[in-house]
PDB file of C-alpha atoms in Angstrom:
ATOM      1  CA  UNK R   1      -8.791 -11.981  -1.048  1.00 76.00           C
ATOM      2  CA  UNK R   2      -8.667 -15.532  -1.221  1.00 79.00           C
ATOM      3  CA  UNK R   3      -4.543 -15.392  -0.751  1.00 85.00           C
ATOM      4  CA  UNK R   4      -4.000 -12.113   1.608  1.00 79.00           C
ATOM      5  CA  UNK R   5      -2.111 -11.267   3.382  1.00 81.00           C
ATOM      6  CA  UNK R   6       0.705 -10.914   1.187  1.00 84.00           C
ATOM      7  CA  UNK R   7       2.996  -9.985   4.317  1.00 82.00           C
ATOM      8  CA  UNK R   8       4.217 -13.498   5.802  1.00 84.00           C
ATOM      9  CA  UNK R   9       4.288 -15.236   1.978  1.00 88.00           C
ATOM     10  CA  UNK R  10       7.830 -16.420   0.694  1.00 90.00           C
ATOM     11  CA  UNK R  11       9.088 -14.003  -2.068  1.00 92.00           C
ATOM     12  CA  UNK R  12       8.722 -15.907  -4.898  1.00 94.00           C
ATOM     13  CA  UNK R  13       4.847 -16.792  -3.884  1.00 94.00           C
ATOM     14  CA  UNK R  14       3.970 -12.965  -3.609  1.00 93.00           C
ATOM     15  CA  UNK R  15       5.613 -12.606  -6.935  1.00 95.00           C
ATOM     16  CA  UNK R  16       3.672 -15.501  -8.410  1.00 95.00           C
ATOM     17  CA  UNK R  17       0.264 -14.487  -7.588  1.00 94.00           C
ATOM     18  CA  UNK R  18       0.920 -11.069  -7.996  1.00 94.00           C
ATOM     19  CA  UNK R  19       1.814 -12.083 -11.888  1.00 95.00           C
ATOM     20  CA  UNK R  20      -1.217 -14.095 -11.990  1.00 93.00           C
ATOM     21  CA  UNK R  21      -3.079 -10.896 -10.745  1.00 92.00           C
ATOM     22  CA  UNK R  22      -1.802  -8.825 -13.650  1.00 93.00           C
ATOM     23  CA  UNK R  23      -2.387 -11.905 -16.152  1.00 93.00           C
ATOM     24  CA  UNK R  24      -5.841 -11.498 -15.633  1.00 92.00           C
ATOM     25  CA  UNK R  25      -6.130  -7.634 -15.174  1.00 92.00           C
ATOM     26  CA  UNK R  26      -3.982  -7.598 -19.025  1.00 92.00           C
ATOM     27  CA  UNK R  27      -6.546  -9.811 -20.287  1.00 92.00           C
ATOM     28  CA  UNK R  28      -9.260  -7.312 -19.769  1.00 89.00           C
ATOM     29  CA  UNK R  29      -7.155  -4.890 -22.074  1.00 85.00           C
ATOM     30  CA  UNK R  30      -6.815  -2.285 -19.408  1.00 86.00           C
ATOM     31  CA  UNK R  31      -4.568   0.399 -20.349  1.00 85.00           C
ATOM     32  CA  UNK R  32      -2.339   1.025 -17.030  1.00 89.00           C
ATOM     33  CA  UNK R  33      -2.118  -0.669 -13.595  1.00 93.00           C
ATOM     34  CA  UNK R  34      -1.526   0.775 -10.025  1.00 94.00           C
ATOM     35  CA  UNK R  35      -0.124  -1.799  -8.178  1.00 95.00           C
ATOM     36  CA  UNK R  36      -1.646  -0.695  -4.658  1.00 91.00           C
ATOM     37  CA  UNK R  37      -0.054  -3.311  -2.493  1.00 92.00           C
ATOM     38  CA  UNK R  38       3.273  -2.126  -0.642  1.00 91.00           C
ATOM     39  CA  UNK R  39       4.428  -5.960  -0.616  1.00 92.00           C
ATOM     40  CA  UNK R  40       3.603  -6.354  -4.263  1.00 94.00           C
ATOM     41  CA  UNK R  41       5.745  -3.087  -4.963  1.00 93.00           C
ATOM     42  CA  UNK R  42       8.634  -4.013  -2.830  1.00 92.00           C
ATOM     43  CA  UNK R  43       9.436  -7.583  -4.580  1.00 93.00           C
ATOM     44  CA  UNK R  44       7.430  -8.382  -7.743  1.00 94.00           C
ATOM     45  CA  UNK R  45       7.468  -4.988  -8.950  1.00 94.00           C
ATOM     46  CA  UNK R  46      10.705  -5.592 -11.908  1.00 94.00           C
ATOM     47  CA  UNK R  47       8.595  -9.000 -12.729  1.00 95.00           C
ATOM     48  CA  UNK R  48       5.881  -7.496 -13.555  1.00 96.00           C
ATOM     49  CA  UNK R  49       7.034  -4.326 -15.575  1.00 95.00           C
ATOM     50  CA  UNK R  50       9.061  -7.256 -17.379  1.00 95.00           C
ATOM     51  CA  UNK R  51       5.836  -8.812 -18.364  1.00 94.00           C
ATOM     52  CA  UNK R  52       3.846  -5.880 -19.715  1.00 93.00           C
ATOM     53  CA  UNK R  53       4.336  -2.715 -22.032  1.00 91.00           C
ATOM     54  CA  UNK R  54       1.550  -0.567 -20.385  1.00 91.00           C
ATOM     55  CA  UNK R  55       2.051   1.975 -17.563  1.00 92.00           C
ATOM     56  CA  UNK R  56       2.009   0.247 -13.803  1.00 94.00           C
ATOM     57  CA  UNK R  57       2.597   2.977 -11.349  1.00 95.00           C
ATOM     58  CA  UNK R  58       4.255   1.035  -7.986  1.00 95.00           C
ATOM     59  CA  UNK R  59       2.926   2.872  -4.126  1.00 94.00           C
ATOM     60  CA  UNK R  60       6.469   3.269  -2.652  1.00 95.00           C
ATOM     61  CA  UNK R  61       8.655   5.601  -4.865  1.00 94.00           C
ATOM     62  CA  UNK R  62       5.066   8.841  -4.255  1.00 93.00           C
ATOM     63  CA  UNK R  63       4.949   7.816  -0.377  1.00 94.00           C
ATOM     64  CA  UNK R  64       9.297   8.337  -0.209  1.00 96.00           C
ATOM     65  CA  UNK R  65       9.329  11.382  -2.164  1.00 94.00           C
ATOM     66  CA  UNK R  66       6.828  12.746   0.284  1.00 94.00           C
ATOM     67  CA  UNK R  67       8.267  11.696   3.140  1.00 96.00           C
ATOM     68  CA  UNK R  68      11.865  13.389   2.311  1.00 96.00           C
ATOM     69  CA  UNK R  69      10.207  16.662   1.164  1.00 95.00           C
ATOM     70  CA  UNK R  70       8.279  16.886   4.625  1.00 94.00           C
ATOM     71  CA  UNK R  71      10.573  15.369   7.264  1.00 97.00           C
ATOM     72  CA  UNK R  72      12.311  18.480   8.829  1.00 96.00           C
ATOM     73  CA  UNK R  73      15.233  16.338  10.995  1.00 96.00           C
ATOM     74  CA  UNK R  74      15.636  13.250   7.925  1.00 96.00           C
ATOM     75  CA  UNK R  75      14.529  11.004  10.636  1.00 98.00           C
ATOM     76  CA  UNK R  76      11.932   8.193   9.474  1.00 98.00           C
ATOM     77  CA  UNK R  77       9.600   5.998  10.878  1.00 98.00           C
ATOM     78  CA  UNK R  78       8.412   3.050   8.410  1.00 98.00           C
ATOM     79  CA  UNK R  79       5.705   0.631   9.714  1.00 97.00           C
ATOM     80  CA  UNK R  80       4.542  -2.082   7.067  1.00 95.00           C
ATOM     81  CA  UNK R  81       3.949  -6.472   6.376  1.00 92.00           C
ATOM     82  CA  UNK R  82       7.166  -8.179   7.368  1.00 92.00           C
ATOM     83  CA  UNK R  83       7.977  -8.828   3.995  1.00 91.00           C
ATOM     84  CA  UNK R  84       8.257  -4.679   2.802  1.00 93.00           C
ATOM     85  CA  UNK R  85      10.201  -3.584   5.978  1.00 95.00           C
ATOM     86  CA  UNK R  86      12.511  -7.287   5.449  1.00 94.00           C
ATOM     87  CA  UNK R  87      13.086  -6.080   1.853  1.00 93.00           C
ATOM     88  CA  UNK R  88      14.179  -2.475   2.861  1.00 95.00           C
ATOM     89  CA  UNK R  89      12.430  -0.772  -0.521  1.00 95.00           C
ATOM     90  CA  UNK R  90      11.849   2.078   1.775  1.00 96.00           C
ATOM     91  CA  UNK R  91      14.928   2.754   3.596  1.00 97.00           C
ATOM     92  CA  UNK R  92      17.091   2.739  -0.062  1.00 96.00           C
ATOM     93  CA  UNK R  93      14.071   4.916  -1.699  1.00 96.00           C
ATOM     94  CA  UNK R  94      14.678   7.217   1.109  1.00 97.00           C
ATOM     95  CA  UNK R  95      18.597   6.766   1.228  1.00 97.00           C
ATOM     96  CA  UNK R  96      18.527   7.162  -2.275  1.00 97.00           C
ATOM     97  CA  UNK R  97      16.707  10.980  -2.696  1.00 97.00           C
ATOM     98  CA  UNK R  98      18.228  12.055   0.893  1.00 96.00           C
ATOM     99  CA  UNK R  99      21.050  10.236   2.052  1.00 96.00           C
ATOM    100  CA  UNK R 100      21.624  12.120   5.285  1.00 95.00           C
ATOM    101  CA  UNK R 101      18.589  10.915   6.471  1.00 97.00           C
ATOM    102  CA  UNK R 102      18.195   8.291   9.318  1.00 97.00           C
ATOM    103  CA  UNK R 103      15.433   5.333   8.855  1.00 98.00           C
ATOM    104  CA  UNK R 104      13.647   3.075  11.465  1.00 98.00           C
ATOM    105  CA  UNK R 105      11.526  -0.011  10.371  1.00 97.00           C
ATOM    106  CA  UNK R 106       9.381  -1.587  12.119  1.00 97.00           C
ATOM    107  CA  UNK R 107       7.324  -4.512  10.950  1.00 96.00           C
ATOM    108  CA  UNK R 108       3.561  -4.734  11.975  1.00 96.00           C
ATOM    109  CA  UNK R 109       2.052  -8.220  11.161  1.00 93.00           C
ATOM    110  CA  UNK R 110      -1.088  -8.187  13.374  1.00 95.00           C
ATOM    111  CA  UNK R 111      -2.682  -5.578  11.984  1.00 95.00           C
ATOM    112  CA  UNK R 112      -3.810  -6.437   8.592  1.00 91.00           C
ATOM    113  CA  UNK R 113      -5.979  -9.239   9.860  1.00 90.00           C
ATOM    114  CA  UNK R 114      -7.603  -6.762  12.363  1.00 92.00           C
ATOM    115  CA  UNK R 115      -8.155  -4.959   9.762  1.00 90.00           C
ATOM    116  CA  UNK R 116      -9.421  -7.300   8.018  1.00 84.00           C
ATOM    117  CA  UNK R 117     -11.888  -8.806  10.506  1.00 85.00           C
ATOM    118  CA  UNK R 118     -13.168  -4.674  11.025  1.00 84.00           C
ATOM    119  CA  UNK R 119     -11.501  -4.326  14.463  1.00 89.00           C
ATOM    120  CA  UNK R 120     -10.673  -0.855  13.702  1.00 89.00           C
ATOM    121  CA  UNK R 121     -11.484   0.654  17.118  1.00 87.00           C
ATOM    122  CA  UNK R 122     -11.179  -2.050  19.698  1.00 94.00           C
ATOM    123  CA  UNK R 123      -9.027  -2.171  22.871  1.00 95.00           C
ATOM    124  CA  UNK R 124      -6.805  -5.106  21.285  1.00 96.00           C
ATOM    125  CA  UNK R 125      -6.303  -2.531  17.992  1.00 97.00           C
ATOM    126  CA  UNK R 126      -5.427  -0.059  19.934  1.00 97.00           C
ATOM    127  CA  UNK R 127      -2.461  -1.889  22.277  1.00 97.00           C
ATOM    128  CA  UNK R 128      -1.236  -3.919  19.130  1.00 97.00           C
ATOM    129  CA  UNK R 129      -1.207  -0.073  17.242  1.00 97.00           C
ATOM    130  CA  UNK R 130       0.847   1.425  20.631  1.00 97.00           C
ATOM    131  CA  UNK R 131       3.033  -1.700  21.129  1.00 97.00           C
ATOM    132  CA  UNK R 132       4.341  -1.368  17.372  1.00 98.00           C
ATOM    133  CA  UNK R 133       5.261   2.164  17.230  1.00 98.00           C
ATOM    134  CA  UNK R 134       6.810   2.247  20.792  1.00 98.00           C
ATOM    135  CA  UNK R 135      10.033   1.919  19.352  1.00 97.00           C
ATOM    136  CA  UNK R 136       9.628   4.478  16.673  1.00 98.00           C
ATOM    137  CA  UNK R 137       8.425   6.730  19.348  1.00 97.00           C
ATOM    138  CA  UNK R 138      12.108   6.129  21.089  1.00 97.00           C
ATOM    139  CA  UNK R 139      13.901   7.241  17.899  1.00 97.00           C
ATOM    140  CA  UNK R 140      11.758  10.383  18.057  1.00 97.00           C
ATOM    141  CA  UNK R 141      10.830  10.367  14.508  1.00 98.00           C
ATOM    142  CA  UNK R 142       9.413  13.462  12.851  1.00 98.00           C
ATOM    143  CA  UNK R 143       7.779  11.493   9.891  1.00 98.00           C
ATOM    144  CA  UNK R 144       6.158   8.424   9.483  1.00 98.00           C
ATOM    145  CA  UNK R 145       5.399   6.351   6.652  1.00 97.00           C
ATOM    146  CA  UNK R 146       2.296   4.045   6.173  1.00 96.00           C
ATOM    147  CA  UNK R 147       4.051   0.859   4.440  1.00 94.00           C
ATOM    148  CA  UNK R 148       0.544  -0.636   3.545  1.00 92.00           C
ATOM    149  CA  UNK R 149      -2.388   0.163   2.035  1.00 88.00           C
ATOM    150  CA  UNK R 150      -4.736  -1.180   4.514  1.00 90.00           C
ATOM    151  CA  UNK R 151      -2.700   1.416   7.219  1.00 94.00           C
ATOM    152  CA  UNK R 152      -4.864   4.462   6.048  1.00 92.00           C
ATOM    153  CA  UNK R 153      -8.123   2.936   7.862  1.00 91.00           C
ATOM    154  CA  UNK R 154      -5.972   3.309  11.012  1.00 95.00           C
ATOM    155  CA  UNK R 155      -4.986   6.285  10.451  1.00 95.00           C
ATOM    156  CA  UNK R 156      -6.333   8.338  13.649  1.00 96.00           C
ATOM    157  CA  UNK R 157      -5.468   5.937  15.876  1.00 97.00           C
ATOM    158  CA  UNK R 158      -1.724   5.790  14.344  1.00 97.00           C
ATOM    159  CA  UNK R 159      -1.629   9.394  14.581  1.00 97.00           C
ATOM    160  CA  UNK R 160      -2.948   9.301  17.778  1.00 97.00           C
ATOM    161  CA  UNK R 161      -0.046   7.027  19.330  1.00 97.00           C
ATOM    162  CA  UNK R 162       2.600   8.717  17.268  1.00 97.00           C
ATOM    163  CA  UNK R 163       2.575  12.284  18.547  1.00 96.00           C
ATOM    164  CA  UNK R 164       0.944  14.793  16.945  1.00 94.00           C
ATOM    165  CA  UNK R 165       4.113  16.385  15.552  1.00 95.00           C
ATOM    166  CA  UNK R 166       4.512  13.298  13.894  1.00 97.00           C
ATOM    167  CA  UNK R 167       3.750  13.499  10.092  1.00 97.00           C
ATOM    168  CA  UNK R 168       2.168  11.093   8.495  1.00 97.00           C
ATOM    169  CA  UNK R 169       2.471   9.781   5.095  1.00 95.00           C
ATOM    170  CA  UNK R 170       0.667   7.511   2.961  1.00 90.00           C
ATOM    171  CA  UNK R 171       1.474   6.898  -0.980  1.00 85.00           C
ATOM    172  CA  UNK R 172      -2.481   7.413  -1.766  1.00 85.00           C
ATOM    173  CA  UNK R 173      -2.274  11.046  -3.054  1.00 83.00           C
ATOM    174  CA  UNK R 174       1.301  10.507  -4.540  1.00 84.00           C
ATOM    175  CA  UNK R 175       0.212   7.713  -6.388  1.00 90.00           C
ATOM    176  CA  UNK R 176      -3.099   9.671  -7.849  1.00 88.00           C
ATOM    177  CA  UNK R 177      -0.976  12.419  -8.955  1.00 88.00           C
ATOM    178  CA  UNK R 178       1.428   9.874 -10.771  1.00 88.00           C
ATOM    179  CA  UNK R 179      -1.628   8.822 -12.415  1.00 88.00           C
ATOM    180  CA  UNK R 180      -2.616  12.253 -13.535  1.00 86.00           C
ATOM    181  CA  UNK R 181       0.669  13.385 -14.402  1.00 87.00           C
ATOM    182  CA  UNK R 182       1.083  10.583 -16.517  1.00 87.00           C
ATOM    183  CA  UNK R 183      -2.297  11.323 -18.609  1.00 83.00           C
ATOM    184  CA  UNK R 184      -1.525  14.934 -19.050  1.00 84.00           C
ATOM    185  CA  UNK R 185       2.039  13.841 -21.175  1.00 85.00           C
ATOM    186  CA  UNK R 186       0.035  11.100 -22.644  1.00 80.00           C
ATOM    187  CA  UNK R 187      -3.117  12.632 -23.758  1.00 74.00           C
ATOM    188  CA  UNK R 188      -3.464  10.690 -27.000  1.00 68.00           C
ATOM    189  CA  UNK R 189      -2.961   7.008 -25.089  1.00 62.00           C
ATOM    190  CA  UNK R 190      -4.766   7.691 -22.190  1.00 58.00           C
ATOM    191  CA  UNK R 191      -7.851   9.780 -23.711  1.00 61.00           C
ATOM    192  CA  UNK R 192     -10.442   7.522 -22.496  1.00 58.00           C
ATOM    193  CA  UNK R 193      -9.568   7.300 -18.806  1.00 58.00           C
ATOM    194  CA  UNK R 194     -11.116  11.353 -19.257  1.00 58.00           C
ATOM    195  CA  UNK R 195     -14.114  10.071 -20.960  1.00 63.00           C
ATOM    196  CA  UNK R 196     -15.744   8.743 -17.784  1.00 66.00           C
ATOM    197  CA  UNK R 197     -15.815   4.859 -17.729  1.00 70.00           C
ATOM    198  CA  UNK R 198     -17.361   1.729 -15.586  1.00 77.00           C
ATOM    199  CA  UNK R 199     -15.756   0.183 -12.538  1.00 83.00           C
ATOM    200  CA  UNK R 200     -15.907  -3.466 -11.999  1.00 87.00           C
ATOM    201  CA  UNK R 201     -14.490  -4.789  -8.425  1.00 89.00           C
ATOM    202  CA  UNK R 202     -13.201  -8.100  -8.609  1.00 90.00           C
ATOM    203  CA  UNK R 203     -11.768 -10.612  -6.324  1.00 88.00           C
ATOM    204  CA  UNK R 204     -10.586 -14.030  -5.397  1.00 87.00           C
ATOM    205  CA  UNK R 205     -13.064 -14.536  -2.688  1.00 84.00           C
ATOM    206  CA  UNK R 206     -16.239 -12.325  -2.518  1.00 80.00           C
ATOM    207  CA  UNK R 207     -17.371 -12.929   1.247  1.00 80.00           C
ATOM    208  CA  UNK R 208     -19.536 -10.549   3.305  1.00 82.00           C
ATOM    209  CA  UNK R 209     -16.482  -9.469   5.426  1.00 79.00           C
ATOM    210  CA  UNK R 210     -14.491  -8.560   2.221  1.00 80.00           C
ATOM    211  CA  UNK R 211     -17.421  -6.484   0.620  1.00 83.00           C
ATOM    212  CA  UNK R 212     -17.514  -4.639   4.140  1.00 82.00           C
ATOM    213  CA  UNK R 213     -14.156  -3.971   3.673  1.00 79.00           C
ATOM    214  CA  UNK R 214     -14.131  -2.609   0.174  1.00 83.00           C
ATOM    215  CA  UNK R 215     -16.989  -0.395   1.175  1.00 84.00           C
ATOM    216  CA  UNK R 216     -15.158   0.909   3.934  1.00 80.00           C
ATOM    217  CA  UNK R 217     -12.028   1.842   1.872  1.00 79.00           C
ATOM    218  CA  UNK R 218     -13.511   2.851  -1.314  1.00 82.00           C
ATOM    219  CA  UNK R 219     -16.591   4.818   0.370  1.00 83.00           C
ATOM    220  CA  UNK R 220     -19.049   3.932  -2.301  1.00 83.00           C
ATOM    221  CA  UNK R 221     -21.249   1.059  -2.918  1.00 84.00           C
ATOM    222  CA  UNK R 222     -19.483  -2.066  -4.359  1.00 84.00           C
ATOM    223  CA  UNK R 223     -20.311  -5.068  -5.602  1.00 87.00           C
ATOM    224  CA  UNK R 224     -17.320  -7.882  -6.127  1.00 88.00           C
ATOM    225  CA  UNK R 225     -17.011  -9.945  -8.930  1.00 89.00           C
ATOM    226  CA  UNK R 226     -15.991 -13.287  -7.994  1.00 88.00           C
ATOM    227  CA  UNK R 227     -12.945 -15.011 -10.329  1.00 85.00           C
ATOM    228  CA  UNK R 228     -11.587 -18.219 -10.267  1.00 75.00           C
ATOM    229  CA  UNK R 229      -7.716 -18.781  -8.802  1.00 69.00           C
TER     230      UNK R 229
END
Protein backbone atom coordinates (compact mmCIF):
# COMPACT_ATOMS: atom_id res chain seq x y z
CA UNK A 1 0.00 0.00 0.00
CA UNK A 2 2.63 2.26 0.78
CA UNK A 3 4.03 1.94 -3.12
CA UNK A 4 0.62 1.35 -5.27
CA UNK A 5 -0.17 1.80 -7.84
CA UNK A 6 2.04 -0.41 -9.59
CA UNK A 7 0.58 0.91 -13.06
CA UNK A 8 2.71 4.19 -13.91
CA UNK A 9 6.14 2.60 -12.10
CA UNK A 10 9.23 1.99 -14.49
CA UNK A 11 9.66 -1.82 -15.11
CA UNK A 12 12.45 -2.53 -13.25
CA UNK A 13 10.83 -0.66 -9.97
CA UNK A 14 7.62 -2.94 -10.18
CA UNK A 15 9.98 -5.81 -10.45
CA UNK A 16 12.02 -4.65 -7.47
CA UNK A 17 9.38 -4.27 -4.98
CA UNK A 18 7.51 -6.97 -6.20
CA UNK A 19 10.83 -9.22 -5.26
CA UNK A 20 10.99 -7.52 -2.05
CA UNK A 21 7.25 -8.53 -1.61
CA UNK A 22 8.01 -12.21 -2.11
CA UNK A 23 11.35 -11.85 0.09
CA UNK A 24 9.28 -11.28 2.88
CA UNK A 25 6.20 -13.52 2.07
CA UNK A 26 9.30 -16.62 1.63
CA UNK A 27 10.47 -15.68 4.92
CA UNK A 28 7.27 -16.63 6.57
CA UNK A 29 7.80 -20.23 5.02
CA UNK A 30 4.60 -20.11 3.08
CA UNK A 31 4.22 -22.92 0.82
CA UNK A 32 2.84 -21.25 -2.60
CA UNK A 33 2.15 -17.65 -3.73
CA UNK A 34 -0.65 -16.12 -5.97
CA UNK A 35 0.69 -13.24 -7.34
CA UNK A 36 -2.75 -11.23 -7.60
CA UNK A 37 -1.48 -8.11 -9.25
CA UNK A 38 -1.95 -8.03 -13.21
CA UNK A 39 1.21 -5.58 -13.36
CA UNK A 40 3.22 -7.83 -11.13
CA UNK A 41 2.26 -10.85 -13.53
CA UNK A 42 2.92 -9.07 -16.72
CA UNK A 43 6.76 -8.03 -15.93
CA UNK A 44 8.27 -9.50 -12.73
CA UNK A 45 6.61 -12.68 -13.09
CA UNK A 46 10.12 -14.85 -14.70
CA UNK A 47 12.06 -12.85 -11.71
CA UNK A 48 10.32 -14.09 -9.31
CA UNK A 49 9.76 -17.86 -10.29
CA UNK A 50 13.71 -17.45 -10.73
CA UNK A 51 13.98 -16.67 -7.11
CA UNK A 52 11.85 -19.36 -5.49
CA UNK A 53 11.18 -23.24 -5.76
CA UNK A 54 7.54 -23.13 -4.41
CA UNK A 55 4.36 -22.88 -6.53
CA UNK A 56 3.40 -18.98 -7.55
CA UNK A 57 0.34 -19.14 -9.65
CA UNK A 58 0.48 -15.62 -11.98
CA UNK A 59 -3.59 -13.89 -12.71
CA UNK A 60 -3.19 -13.58 -16.54
CA UNK A 61 -2.62 -17.06 -18.17
CA UNK A 62 -6.77 -18.32 -15.95
CA UNK A 63 -8.32 -14.81 -17.11
CA UNK A 64 -6.92 -15.63 -21.18
CA UNK A 65 -7.91 -19.11 -21.15
CA UNK A 66 -11.34 -17.92 -20.18
CA UNK A 67 -11.63 -15.35 -22.32
CA UNK A 68 -10.79 -17.59 -25.61
CA UNK A 69 -13.13 -20.40 -24.44
CA UNK A 70 -16.10 -17.79 -24.11
CA UNK A 71 -15.57 -15.17 -26.83
CA UNK A 72 -17.89 -16.38 -29.70
CA UNK A 73 -16.39 -13.77 -32.65
CA UNK A 74 -12.30 -13.95 -31.11
CA UNK A 75 -12.76 -10.32 -30.65
CA UNK A 76 -11.24 -8.90 -27.23
CA UNK A 77 -11.51 -6.08 -25.19
CA UNK A 78 -8.55 -5.70 -22.49
CA UNK A 79 -8.76 -2.75 -20.02
CA UNK A 80 -5.85 -2.67 -17.33
CA UNK A 81 -2.64 -0.11 -15.52
CA UNK A 82 -0.64 1.32 -18.38
CA UNK A 83 2.09 -0.79 -17.65
CA UNK A 84 0.00 -4.50 -18.40
CA UNK A 85 -1.75 -3.21 -21.61
CA UNK A 86 2.13 -1.40 -22.62
CA UNK A 87 3.59 -4.90 -22.02
CA UNK A 88 0.96 -6.76 -24.22
CA UNK A 89 0.96 -10.12 -21.75
CA UNK A 90 -2.59 -10.31 -22.77
CA UNK A 91 -2.79 -9.87 -26.38
CA UNK A 92 0.25 -12.81 -26.90
CA UNK A 93 -1.63 -15.05 -24.07
CA UNK A 94 -4.59 -14.66 -26.23
CA UNK A 95 -2.66 -14.81 -29.67
CA UNK A 96 -0.96 -17.60 -28.35
CA UNK A 97 -4.17 -20.24 -27.44
CA UNK A 98 -6.32 -18.58 -30.44
CA UNK A 99 -4.51 -16.90 -32.98
CA UNK A 100 -7.43 -15.91 -35.18
CA UNK A 101 -8.57 -13.83 -32.65
CA UNK A 102 -8.53 -9.94 -32.79
CA UNK A 103 -7.39 -7.89 -29.46
CA UNK A 104 -8.07 -4.23 -28.35
CA UNK A 105 -6.20 -2.64 -25.32
CA UNK A 106 -7.02 -0.01 -23.71
CA UNK A 107 -5.19 1.41 -20.75
CA UNK A 108 -7.23 2.81 -17.73
CA UNK A 109 -4.98 4.79 -15.27
CA UNK A 110 -7.61 6.80 -13.32
CA UNK A 111 -9.32 4.25 -11.97
CA UNK A 112 -7.26 2.53 -9.45
CA UNK A 113 -6.96 5.64 -7.36
CA UNK A 114 -10.82 6.00 -7.45
CA UNK A 115 -10.83 2.97 -6.36
CA UNK A 116 -8.74 3.47 -4.02
CA UNK A 117 -10.17 6.63 -2.43
CA UNK A 118 -13.90 4.38 -2.44
CA UNK A 119 -15.40 6.40 -5.34
CA UNK A 120 -17.03 3.39 -6.59
CA UNK A 121 -20.39 4.94 -7.53
CA UNK A 122 -19.85 8.60 -8.17
CA UNK A 123 -20.66 10.68 -11.29
CA UNK A 124 -16.75 11.22 -11.99
CA UNK A 125 -16.45 7.02 -11.76
CA UNK A 126 -18.91 6.63 -13.86
CA UNK A 127 -17.70 9.16 -16.99
CA UNK A 128 -13.96 8.09 -16.40
CA UNK A 129 -15.55 4.12 -16.59
CA UNK A 130 -17.66 5.27 -20.08
CA UNK A 131 -14.82 7.45 -21.50
CA UNK A 132 -12.34 4.33 -21.29
CA UNK A 133 -14.33 1.71 -22.88
CA UNK A 134 -15.77 4.01 -25.65
CA UNK A 135 -13.33 2.75 -27.90
CA UNK A 136 -13.76 -0.86 -27.10
CA UNK A 137 -17.38 -0.29 -27.57
CA UNK A 138 -16.38 0.87 -31.40
CA UNK A 139 -14.56 -2.43 -32.02
CA UNK A 140 -17.76 -4.15 -30.90
CA UNK A 141 -16.12 -6.58 -28.70
CA UNK A 142 -17.94 -9.68 -27.51
CA UNK A 143 -15.56 -10.26 -24.45
CA UNK A 144 -13.88 -8.26 -22.13
CA UNK A 145 -11.14 -8.79 -19.88
CA UNK A 146 -10.58 -7.15 -16.39
CA UNK A 147 -6.61 -6.49 -16.56
CA UNK A 148 -6.56 -5.64 -12.73
CA UNK A 149 -7.51 -6.87 -9.72
CA UNK A 150 -8.99 -3.85 -8.27
CA UNK A 151 -11.49 -3.93 -11.73
CA UNK A 152 -13.87 -6.54 -10.05
CA UNK A 153 -15.24 -3.75 -7.49
CA UNK A 154 -16.38 -2.02 -10.71
CA UNK A 155 -17.72 -4.58 -12.06
CA UNK A 156 -21.56 -3.47 -12.57
CA UNK A 157 -20.79 -0.36 -13.64
CA UNK A 158 -18.21 -1.88 -16.36
CA UNK A 159 -20.82 -4.16 -17.37
CA UNK A 160 -23.15 -1.60 -17.41
CA UNK A 161 -21.21 0.66 -20.07
CA UNK A 162 -20.07 -2.34 -22.03
CA UNK A 163 -23.31 -3.83 -23.33
CA UNK A 164 -24.84 -6.46 -21.83
CA UNK A 165 -23.80 -8.98 -24.49
CA UNK A 166 -20.52 -8.14 -23.49
CA UNK A 167 -18.81 -10.92 -21.39
CA UNK A 168 -16.89 -10.23 -18.81
CA UNK A 169 -13.90 -11.84 -17.46
CA UNK A 170 -11.86 -11.60 -14.50
CA UNK A 171 -8.83 -14.14 -13.56
CA UNK A 172 -10.43 -14.52 -9.84
CA UNK A 173 -12.14 -17.94 -10.37
CA UNK A 174 -9.38 -19.14 -12.86
CA UNK A 175 -6.84 -18.43 -10.53
CA UNK A 176 -8.79 -20.36 -7.46
CA UNK A 177 -9.16 -23.31 -9.57
CA UNK A 178 -5.31 -23.23 -10.43
CA UNK A 179 -4.95 -23.29 -6.82
CA UNK A 180 -7.13 -26.28 -6.30
CA UNK A 181 -6.01 -28.13 -9.16
CA UNK A 182 -2.67 -27.82 -8.06
CA UNK A 183 -3.43 -29.37 -4.41
CA UNK A 184 -5.37 -32.24 -5.76
CA UNK A 185 -1.86 -33.52 -7.87
CA UNK A 186 0.04 -32.45 -4.88
CA UNK A 187 -1.75 -33.86 -1.99
CA UNK A 188 1.32 -34.84 0.02
CA UNK A 189 3.01 -31.04 -0.32
CA UNK A 190 0.10 -29.16 0.02
CA UNK A 191 -1.81 -31.25 2.88
CA UNK A 192 -2.04 -28.49 5.24
CA UNK A 193 -3.63 -25.79 3.09
CA UNK A 194 -6.86 -28.65 3.71
CA UNK A 195 -6.27 -28.60 7.34
CA UNK A 196 -7.87 -25.18 7.88
CA UNK A 197 -5.22 -22.50 8.82
CA UNK A 198 -4.92 -18.62 10.10
CA UNK A 199 -4.90 -15.59 7.84
CA UNK A 200 -2.72 -12.71 8.61
CA UNK A 201 -3.24 -9.42 6.27
CA UNK A 202 -0.27 -7.49 5.96
CA UNK A 203 0.79 -4.33 4.38
CA UNK A 204 3.15 -1.51 3.76
CA UNK A 205 0.89 1.13 5.04
CA UNK A 206 -2.11 0.19 7.30
CA UNK A 207 -4.33 3.48 7.00
CA UNK A 208 -8.10 3.65 7.58
CA UNK A 209 -8.76 4.03 3.79
CA UNK A 210 -6.71 0.83 3.04
CA UNK A 211 -8.49 -1.33 5.79
CA UNK A 212 -11.84 -0.03 4.09
CA UNK A 213 -10.60 -1.28 1.12
CA UNK A 214 -9.54 -4.73 2.13
CA UNK A 215 -12.88 -5.12 3.78
CA UNK A 216 -14.59 -4.25 0.78
CA UNK A 217 -12.72 -6.81 -1.43
CA UNK A 218 -12.23 -9.59 0.89
CA UNK A 219 -15.89 -9.28 2.53
CA UNK A 220 -14.79 -10.28 5.96
CA UNK A 221 -13.38 -8.47 8.83
CA UNK A 222 -9.61 -7.64 8.53
CA UNK A 223 -7.16 -6.39 10.45
CA UNK A 224 -3.61 -5.28 8.63
CA UNK A 225 -0.43 -5.95 9.91
CA UNK A 226 1.81 -3.15 9.41
CA UNK A 227 5.65 -4.09 7.99
CA UNK A 228 8.44 -2.06 7.50
CA UNK A 229 9.65 -1.15 3.61
Amino acid sequence: NARTPYGPRPDDEVIRYSIECIDDLAGRDVKAIVVACNTTSSLALFALRQRLTIPIFEVITPAVQQAVACSPKGRIGIIGTRSTIHSESYTRGIKALRPDCLTFAQACPLLVPLIEEGRLGKPETVMIVKKYLRPLKIKQIDTLILGCTHYPLLRGLIQAKIGRRVKVIDSCGGVAEAVADYNQRHPSATDAWTRGGRYRFVVSDATPQAETMARKMIKRPVRLELIPT
